[in-house]
Short mmCIF file of C-alpha atoms in Angstrom, two decimals:
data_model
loop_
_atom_site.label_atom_id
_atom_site.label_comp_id
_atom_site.label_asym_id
_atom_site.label_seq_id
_atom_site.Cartn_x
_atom_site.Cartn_y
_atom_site.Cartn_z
CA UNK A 108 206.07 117.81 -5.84
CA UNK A 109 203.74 117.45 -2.94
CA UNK A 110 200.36 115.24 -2.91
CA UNK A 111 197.52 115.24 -0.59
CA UNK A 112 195.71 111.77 -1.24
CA UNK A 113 197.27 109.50 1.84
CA UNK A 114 199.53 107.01 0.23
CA UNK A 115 197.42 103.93 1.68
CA UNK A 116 194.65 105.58 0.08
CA UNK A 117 196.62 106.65 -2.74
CA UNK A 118 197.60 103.10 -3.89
CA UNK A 119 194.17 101.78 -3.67
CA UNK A 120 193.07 104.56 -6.32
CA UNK A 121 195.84 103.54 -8.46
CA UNK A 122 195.46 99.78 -8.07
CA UNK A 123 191.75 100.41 -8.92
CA UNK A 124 192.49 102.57 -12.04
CA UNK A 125 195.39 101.23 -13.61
CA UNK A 126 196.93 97.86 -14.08
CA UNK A 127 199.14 96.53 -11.99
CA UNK A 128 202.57 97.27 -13.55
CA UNK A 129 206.33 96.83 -12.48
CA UNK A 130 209.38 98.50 -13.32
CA UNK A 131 209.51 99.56 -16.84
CA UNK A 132 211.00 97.16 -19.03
CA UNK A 133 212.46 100.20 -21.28
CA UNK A 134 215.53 101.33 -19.14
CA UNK A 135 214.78 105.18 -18.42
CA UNK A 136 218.14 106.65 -18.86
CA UNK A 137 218.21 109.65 -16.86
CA UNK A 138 215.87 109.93 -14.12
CA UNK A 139 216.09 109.89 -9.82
CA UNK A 140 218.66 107.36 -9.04
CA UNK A 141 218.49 107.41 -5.50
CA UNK A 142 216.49 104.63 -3.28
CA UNK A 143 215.48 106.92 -0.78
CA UNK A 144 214.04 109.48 -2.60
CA UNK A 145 210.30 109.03 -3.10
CA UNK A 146 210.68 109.07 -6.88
CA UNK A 147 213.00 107.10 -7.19
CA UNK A 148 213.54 104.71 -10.64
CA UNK A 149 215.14 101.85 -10.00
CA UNK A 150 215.25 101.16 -13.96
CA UNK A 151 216.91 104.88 -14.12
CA UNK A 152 220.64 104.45 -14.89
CA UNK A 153 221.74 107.43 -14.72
CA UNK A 154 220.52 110.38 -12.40
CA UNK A 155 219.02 113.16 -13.33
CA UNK A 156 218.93 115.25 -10.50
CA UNK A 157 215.19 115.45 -10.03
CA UNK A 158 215.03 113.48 -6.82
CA UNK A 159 213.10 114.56 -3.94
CA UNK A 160 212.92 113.76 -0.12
CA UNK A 161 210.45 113.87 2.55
CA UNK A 162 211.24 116.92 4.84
CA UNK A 163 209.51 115.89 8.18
CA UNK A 164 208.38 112.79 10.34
CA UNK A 165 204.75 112.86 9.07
CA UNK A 166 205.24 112.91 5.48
CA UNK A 167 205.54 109.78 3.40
CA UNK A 168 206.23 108.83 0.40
CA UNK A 169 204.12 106.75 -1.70
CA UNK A 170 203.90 105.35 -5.05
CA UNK A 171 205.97 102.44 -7.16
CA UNK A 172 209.55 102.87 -7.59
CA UNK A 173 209.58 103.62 -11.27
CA UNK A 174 209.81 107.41 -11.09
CA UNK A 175 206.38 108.14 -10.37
CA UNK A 176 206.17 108.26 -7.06
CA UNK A 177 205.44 111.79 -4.63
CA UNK A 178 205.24 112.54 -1.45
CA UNK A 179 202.07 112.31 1.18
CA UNK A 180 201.58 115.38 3.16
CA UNK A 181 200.02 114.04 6.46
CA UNK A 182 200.54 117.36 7.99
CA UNK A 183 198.32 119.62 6.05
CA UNK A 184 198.06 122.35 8.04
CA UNK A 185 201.40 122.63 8.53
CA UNK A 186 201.38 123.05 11.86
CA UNK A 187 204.66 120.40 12.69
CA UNK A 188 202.14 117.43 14.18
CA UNK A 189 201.56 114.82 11.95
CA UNK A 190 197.35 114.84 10.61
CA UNK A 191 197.40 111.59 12.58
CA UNK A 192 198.11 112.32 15.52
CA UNK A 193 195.97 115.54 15.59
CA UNK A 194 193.55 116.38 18.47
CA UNK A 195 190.81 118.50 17.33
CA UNK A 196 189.13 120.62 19.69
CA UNK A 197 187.94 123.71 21.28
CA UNK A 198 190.77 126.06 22.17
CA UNK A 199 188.73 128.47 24.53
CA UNK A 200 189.24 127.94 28.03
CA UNK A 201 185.86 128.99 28.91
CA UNK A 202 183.86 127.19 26.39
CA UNK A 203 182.27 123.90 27.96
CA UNK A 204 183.96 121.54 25.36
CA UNK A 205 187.46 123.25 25.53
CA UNK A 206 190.15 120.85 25.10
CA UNK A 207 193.44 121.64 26.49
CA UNK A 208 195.09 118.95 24.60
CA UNK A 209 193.97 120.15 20.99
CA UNK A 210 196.30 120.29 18.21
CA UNK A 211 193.46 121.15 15.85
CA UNK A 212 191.16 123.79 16.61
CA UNK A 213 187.21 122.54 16.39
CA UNK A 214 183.69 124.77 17.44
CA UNK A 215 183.38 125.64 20.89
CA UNK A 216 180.32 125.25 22.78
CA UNK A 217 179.52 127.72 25.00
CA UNK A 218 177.10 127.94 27.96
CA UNK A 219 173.77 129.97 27.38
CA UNK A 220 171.35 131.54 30.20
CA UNK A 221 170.43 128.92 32.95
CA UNK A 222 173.19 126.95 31.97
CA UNK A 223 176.89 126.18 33.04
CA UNK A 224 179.66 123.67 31.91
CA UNK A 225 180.07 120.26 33.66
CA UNK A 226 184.07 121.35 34.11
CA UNK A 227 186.09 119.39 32.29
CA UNK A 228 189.31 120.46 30.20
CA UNK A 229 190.07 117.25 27.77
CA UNK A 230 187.18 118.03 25.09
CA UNK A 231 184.80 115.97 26.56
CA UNK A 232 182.96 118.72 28.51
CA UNK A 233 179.50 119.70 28.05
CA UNK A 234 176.66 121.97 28.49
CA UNK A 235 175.13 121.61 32.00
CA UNK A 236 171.78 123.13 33.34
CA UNK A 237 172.46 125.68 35.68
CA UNK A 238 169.41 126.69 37.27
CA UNK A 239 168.82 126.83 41.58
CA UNK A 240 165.51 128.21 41.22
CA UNK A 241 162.17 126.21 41.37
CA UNK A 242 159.61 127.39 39.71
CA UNK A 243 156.91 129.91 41.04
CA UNK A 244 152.99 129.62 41.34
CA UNK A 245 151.01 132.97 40.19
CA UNK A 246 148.61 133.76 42.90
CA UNK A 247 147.86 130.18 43.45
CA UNK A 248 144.55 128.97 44.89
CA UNK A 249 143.89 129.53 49.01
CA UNK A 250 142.60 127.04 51.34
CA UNK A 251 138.66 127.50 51.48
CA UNK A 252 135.87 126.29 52.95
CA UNK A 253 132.67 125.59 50.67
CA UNK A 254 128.86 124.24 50.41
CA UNK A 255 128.93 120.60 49.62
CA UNK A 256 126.57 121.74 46.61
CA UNK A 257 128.95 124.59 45.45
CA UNK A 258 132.53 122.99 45.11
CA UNK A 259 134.67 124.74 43.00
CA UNK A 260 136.03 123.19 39.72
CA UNK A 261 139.52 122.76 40.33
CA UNK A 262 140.69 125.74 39.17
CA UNK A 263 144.05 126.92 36.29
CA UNK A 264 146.68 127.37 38.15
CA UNK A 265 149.79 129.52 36.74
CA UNK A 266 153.51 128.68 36.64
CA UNK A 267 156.52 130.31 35.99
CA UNK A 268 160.07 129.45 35.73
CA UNK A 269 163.12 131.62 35.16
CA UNK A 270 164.93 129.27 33.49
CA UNK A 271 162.22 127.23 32.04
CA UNK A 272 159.17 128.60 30.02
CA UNK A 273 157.08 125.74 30.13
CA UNK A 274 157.78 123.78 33.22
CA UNK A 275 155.34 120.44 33.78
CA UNK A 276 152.68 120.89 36.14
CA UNK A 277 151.28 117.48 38.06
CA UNK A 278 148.18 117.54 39.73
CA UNK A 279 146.45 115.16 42.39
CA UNK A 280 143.49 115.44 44.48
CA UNK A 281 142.60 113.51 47.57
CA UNK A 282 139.68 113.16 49.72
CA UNK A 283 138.90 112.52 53.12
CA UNK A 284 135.46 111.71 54.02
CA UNK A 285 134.49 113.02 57.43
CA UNK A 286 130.89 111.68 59.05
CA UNK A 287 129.15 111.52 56.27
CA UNK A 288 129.76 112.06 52.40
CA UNK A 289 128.50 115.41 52.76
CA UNK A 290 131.64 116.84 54.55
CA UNK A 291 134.92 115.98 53.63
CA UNK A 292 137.97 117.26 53.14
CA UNK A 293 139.49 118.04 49.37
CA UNK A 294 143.22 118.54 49.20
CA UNK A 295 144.33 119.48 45.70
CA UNK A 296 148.15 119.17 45.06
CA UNK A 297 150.15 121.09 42.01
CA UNK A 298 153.54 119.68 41.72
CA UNK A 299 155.68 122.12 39.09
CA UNK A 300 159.05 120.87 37.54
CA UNK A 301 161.37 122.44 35.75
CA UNK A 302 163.88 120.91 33.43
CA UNK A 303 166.18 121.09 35.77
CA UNK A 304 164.15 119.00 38.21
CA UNK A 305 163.50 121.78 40.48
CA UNK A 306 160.47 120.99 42.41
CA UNK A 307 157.47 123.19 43.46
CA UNK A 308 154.44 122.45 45.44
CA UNK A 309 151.25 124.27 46.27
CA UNK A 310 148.70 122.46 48.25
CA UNK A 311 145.04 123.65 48.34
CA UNK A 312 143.17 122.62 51.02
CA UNK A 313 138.89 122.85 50.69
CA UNK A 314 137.30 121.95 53.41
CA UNK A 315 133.97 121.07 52.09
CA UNK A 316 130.60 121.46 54.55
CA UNK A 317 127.09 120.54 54.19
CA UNK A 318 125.57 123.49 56.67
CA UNK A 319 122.16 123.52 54.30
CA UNK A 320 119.47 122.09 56.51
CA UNK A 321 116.58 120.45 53.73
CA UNK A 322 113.74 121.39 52.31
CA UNK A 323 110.18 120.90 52.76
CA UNK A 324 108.12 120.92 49.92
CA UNK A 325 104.20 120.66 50.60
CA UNK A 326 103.26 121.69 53.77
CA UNK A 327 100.29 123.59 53.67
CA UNK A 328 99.17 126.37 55.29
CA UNK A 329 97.47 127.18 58.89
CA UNK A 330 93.68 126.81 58.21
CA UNK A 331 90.25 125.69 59.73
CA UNK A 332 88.11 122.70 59.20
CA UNK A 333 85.00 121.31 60.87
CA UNK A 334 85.52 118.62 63.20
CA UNK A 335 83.72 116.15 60.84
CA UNK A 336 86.10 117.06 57.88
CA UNK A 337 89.24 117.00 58.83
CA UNK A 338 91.38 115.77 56.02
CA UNK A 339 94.41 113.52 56.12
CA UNK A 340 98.27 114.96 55.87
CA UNK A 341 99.34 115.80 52.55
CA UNK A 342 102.63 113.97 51.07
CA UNK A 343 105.26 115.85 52.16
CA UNK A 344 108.62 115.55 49.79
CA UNK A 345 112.21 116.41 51.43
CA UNK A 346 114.40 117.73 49.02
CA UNK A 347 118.19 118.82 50.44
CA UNK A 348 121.16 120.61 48.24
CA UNK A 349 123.65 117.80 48.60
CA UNK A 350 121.48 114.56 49.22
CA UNK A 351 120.56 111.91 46.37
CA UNK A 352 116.78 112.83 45.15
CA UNK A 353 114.25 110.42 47.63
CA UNK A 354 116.66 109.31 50.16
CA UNK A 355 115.07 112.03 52.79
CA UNK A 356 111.28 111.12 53.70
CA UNK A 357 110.11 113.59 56.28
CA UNK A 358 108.97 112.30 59.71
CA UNK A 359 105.25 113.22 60.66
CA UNK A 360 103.53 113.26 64.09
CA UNK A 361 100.97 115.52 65.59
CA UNK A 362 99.43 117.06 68.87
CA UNK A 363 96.63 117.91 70.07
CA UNK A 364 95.72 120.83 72.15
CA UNK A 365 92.46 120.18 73.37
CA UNK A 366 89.74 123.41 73.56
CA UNK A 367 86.64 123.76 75.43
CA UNK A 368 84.76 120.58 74.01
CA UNK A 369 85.91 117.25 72.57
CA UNK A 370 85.39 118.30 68.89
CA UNK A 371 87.12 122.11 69.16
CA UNK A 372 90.25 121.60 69.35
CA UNK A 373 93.52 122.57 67.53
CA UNK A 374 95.42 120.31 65.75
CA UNK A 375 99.29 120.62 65.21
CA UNK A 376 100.79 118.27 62.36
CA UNK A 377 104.45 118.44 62.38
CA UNK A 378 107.10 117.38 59.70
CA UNK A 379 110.63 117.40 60.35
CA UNK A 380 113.79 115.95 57.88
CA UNK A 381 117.70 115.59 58.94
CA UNK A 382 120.29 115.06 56.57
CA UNK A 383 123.32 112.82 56.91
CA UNK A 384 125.24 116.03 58.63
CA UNK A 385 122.64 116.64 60.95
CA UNK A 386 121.10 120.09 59.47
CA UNK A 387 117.40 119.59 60.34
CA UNK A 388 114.62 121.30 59.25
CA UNK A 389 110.69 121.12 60.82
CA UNK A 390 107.78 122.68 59.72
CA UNK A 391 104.17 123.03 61.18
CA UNK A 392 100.72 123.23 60.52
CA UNK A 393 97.93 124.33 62.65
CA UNK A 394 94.08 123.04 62.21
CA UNK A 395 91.67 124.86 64.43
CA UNK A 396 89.06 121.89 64.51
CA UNK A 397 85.48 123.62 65.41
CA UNK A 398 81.83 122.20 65.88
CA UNK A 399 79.95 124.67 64.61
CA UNK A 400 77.19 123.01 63.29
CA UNK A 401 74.09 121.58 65.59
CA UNK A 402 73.08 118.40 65.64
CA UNK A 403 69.72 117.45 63.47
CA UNK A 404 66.69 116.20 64.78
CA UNK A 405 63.86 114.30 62.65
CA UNK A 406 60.34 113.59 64.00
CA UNK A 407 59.36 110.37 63.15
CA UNK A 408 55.63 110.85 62.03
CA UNK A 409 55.59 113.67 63.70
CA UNK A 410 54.28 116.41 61.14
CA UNK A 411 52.10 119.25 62.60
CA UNK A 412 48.70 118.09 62.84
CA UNK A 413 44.82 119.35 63.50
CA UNK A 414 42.64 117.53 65.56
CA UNK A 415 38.84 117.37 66.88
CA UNK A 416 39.25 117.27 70.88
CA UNK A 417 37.39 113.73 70.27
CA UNK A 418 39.78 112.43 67.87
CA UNK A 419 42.69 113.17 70.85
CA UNK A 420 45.27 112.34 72.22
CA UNK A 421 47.76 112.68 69.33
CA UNK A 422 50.48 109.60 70.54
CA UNK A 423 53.93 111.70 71.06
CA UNK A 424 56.36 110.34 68.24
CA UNK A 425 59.64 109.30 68.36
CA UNK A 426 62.82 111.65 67.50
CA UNK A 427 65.73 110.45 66.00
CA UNK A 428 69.00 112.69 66.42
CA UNK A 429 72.16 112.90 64.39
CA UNK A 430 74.90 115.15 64.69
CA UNK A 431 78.25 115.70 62.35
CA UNK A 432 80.98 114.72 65.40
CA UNK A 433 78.66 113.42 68.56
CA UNK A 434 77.01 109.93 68.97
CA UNK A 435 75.44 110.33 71.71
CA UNK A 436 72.99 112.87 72.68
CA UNK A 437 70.29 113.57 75.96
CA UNK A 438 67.13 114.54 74.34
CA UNK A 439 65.34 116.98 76.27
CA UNK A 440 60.78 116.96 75.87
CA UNK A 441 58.70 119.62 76.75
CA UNK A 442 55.16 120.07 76.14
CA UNK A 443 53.02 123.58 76.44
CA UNK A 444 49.22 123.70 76.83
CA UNK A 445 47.62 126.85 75.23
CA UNK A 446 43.68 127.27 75.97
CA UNK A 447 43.04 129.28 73.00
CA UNK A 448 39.37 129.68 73.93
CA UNK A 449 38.92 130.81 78.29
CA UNK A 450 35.14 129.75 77.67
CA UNK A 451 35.68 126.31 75.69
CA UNK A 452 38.71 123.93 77.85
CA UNK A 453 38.61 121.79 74.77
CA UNK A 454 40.17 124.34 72.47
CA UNK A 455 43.91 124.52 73.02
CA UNK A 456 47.40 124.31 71.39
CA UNK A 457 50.10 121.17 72.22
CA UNK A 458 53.70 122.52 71.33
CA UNK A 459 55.70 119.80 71.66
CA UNK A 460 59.20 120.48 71.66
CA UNK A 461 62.16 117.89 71.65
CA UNK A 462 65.53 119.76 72.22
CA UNK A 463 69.01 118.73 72.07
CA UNK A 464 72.43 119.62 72.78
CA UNK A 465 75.58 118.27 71.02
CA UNK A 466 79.50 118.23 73.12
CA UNK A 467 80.42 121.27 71.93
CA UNK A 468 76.88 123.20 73.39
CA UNK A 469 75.44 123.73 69.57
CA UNK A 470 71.71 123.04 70.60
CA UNK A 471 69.17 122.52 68.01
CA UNK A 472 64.92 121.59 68.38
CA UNK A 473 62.21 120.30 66.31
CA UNK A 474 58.77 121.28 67.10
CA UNK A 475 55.57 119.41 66.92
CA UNK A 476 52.41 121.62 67.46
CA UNK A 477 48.78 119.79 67.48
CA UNK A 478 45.76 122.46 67.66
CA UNK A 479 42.97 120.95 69.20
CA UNK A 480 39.42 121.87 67.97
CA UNK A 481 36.13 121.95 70.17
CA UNK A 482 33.65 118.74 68.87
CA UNK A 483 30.89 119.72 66.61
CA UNK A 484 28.98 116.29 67.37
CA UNK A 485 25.73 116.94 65.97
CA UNK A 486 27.37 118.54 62.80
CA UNK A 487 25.20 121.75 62.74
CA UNK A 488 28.34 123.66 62.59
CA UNK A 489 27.84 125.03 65.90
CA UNK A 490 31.08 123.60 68.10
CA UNK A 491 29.80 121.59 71.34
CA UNK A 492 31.15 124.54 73.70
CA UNK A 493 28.67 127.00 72.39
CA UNK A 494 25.54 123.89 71.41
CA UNK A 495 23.59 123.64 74.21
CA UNK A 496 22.37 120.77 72.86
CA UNK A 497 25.22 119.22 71.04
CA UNK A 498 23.59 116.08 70.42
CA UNK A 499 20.81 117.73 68.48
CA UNK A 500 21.50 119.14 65.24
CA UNK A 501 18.34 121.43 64.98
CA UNK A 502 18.59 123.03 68.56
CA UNK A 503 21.55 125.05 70.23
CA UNK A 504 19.27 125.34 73.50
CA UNK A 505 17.17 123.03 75.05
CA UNK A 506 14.06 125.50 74.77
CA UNK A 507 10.82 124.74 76.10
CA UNK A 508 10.56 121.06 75.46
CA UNK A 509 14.74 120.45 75.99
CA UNK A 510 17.52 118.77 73.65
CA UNK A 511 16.10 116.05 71.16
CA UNK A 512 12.53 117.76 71.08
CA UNK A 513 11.49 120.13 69.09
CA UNK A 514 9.32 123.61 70.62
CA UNK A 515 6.97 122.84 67.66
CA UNK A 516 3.65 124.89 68.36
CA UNK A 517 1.36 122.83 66.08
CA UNK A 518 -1.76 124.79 66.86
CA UNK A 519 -0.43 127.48 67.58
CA UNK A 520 -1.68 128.23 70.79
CA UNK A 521 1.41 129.48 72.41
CA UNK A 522 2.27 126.62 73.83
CA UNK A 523 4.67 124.24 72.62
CA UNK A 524 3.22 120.45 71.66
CA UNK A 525 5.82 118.93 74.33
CA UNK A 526 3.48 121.27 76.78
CA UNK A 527 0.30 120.90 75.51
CA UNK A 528 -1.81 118.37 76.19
CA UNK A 529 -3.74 119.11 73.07
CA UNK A 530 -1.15 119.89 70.85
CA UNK A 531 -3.70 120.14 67.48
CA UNK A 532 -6.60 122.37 69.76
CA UNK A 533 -5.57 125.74 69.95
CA UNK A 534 -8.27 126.28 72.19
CA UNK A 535 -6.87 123.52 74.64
CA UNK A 536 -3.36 122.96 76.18
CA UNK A 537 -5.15 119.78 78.63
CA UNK A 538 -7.81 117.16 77.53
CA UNK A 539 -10.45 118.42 80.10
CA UNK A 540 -13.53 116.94 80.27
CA UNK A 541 -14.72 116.87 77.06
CA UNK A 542 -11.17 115.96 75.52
CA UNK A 543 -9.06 117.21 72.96
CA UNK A 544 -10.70 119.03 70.06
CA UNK A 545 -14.16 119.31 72.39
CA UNK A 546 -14.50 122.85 74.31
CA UNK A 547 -15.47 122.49 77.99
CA UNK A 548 -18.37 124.48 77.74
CA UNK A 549 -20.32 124.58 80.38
CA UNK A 550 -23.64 126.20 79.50
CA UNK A 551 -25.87 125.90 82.49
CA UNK A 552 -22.56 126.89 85.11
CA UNK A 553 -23.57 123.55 86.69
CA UNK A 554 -19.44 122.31 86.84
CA UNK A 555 -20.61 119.92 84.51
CA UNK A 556 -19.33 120.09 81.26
CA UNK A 557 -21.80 120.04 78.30
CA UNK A 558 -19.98 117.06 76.81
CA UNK A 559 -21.16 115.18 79.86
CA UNK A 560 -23.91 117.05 80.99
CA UNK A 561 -26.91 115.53 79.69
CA UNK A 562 -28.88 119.00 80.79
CA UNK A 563 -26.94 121.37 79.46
CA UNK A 564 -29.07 124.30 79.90
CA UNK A 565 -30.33 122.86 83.17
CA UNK A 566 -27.97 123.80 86.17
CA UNK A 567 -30.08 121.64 88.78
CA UNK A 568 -29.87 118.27 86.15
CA UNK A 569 -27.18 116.31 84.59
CA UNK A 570 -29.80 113.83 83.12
CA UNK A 571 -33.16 114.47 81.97
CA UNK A 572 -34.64 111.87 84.68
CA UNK A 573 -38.19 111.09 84.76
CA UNK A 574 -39.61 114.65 84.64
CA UNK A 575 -37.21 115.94 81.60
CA UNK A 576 -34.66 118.38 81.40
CA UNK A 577 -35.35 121.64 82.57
CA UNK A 578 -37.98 120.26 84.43
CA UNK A 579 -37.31 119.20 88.22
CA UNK A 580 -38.47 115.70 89.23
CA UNK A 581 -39.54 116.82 91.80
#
């Protein structure tokens, strides 16, 4: 009979499960006799013919030595090398893990794709990567040069691998400032591995520029202004594509371009702004300046006035003169005489005129006009040029008896009383002999008047004497 259980492992199951016995203490007449048989009794008296032998050098026997005993096969697959001293192992020459020293044939590993085996023959050989190739990059970003305000994101790059479907990809980036943070230089490194270790590198190199000059944000436009309005500069702000937000300020200065006057003139404001790379920008504006406005002048009392040629001379007034862009001025006076009346010298016009001139030749003139009137002195109405007697209100001509005396006729005689010398006889213009109011009769044609003739009717008397008028005394 043949067993499998190894003896060692054989008499631990049977020390476990059964008690520990000896030979039997009840002779066994007929069983295996023999000590060398592996069932053999040594209570058996007589044998039986039943014993049996191990065959080869790995079996053993095993068991107590009352009969029961069998034989351990430690060569189970028969193959003539004991199960001890069996080598298991691949028996394929080209597998990696083929053993040339195996007894006991175990799984072979064989090499895949991208793989190979490290070489040995004893069993111990394994699976090795086989694989030359690095991996490859898939169109992989060119060196460029770009706008410090447009960098590109660093862009996907693709990978492949023969061997390897997913090799690692590493990325740096460096940067080297040039003359000022504006330009630099980006270089962007992909390292690819593969699990083989198989190294590829792409380098991308972006050269990065700042060729953007800035930007000036509120100059104004070309325009005019008058020389007395010229405003200040407006705040101009700088603003640049790849400069912090403030950190320009735009430099200002201006010329002048002087015209034909000190107030006409052009003026030329200029801004200009350079970033840190040296892109500059300047803009301009142009103010034609012009006087075009004359100066003012303001009589000082000096309103147009009416006057009496008696009530003359008007005193000439002052002038005062202002102007929008001159201080100081050269007043110019003139003064015309109109006779408005050839046959009265009194009567006439005074037009004063004050004019001025500012730089830029804008003139300007005030006017002053005083109309002199012939005197009316005695008030009759009648002006002194055409009153013959201006001092006499009830004559224009001096008339008979002259200015300040009336040509009153009181007796009417035809003769005026400043004339007659008996102003109240109308028969009489002189007293006579017989006086004013008395007629000169003289009756008796003696040369005598009556009035003192004291013979009136007697030529040859002028008293009545002793003999009597009319009468001789003879």
């Amino acid at each position: 009979m043949r067993a499998f259980l190894p003896c060692a492992l054989a008499a631990i199951f049977l020390c476990l499960s059964f008690p520990t016995q000896t030979a039997a203490s009840t002779p066994v007449v007929d069983d295996c006799t023999n000590p060398t048989a592996c069932n053999y009794n040594e209570n058996a008296v007589s044998d039986d013919g039943s014993c049996f032998y191990v065959t080869n050098d790995c079996d053993e026997c095993c068991g107590l030595v009352d009969g029961t005993g069998w034989i351990v096969d430690n060569d189970l697959d028969d193959d003539g090398v004991c199960d001890l001293d069996e080598i298991g192992g691949c028996y394929d020459a080209v597998a990696c893990n083929y053993n040339d020293a195996a007894t006991d044939e175990g799984p072979c590993i064989y090499a895949g794709q991208c793989e190979a085996c490290s070489g040995e023959t004893n069993g111990l050989g394994t699976v090795v990567i086989d694989d030359p190739d690095a991996p490859a990059f898939v169109s992989p970003p060119a060196d460029a040069t770009e706008s410090c305000d447009a960098v590109s994101n660093t862009p996907e790059v693709v990978v492949t691998d023969y061997c390897d479907d997913n090799p690692t990809i590493d990325f740096s980036e460096d940067i080297e400032l040039g003359d000022c943070p504006q330009n630099y230089v980006l270089t962007r490194t992909w390292t690819a591995t593969d699990y083989a270790g198989n190294v590829a590198i792409h380098v991308q190199v972006v050269t990065v520029e700042d060729n953007e000059p800035p930007v000036l944000t509120g100059v104004p436009a070309d325009t005019w202004m008058a020389c007395d309005a010229v405003l200040d500069p407006p705040s101009v702000t700088v603003d640049d594509n790849c400069t912090i937000s403030g950190s320009l300020s735009a430099t200002y200065w201006t010329e002048t371009v002087f015209g034909v006057c000190p107030n006409s003139y052009q003026l030329i404001r200029y801004w200009s702004a350079t970033d840190c790379a040296g892109n500059s920008v300047t803009e301009t504006q142009t103010i034609t300046v012009e006087d075009n406005e004359p100066p003012v002048l303001v009589l000082i009392d000096g309103e147009d006035i009416t006057i009496t040629a008696a009530e003359g001379p008007v005193e000439v007034p002052a002038v005062q003169a202002t102007d929008n862009c001159t201080d100081a001025f050269d007043i110019v006076y003139n003064q015309e005489q109109t006779f408005d009346d050839p046959s009265c010298p009194v009567v006439q016009t005074l037009t004063r005129t004050w004019t001025t001139e500012d730089e830029c030749g804008n003139s300007t003139s005030v006017t002053q006009v005083v109309t002199v009137l012939d005197n009316d002195t005695d008030g009759d109405g009648i002006t002194d040029c055409y009153d013959d007697c201006p001092n006499d209100a009830n004559k224009l001509e001096p008339g008979i008896c002259g200015c300040g005396t009336a040509d009153t006729d009181s007796d009417s005689d035809g003769t005026a009383d400043c004339e007659d010398g008996c102003p109240n006889d109308a028969n009489k213009i002189e007293a006579g002999q017989c006086g004013c109011g008395n007629a000169d009769t003289d009756s008796d044609s003696d040369g005598t008047a009556d009035c003192n003739d004291n013979c009136p009717n007697d030529a040859n008397k002028l008293e009545p004497g002793i003999c009597g008028c009319g009468t001789a005394d003879t």
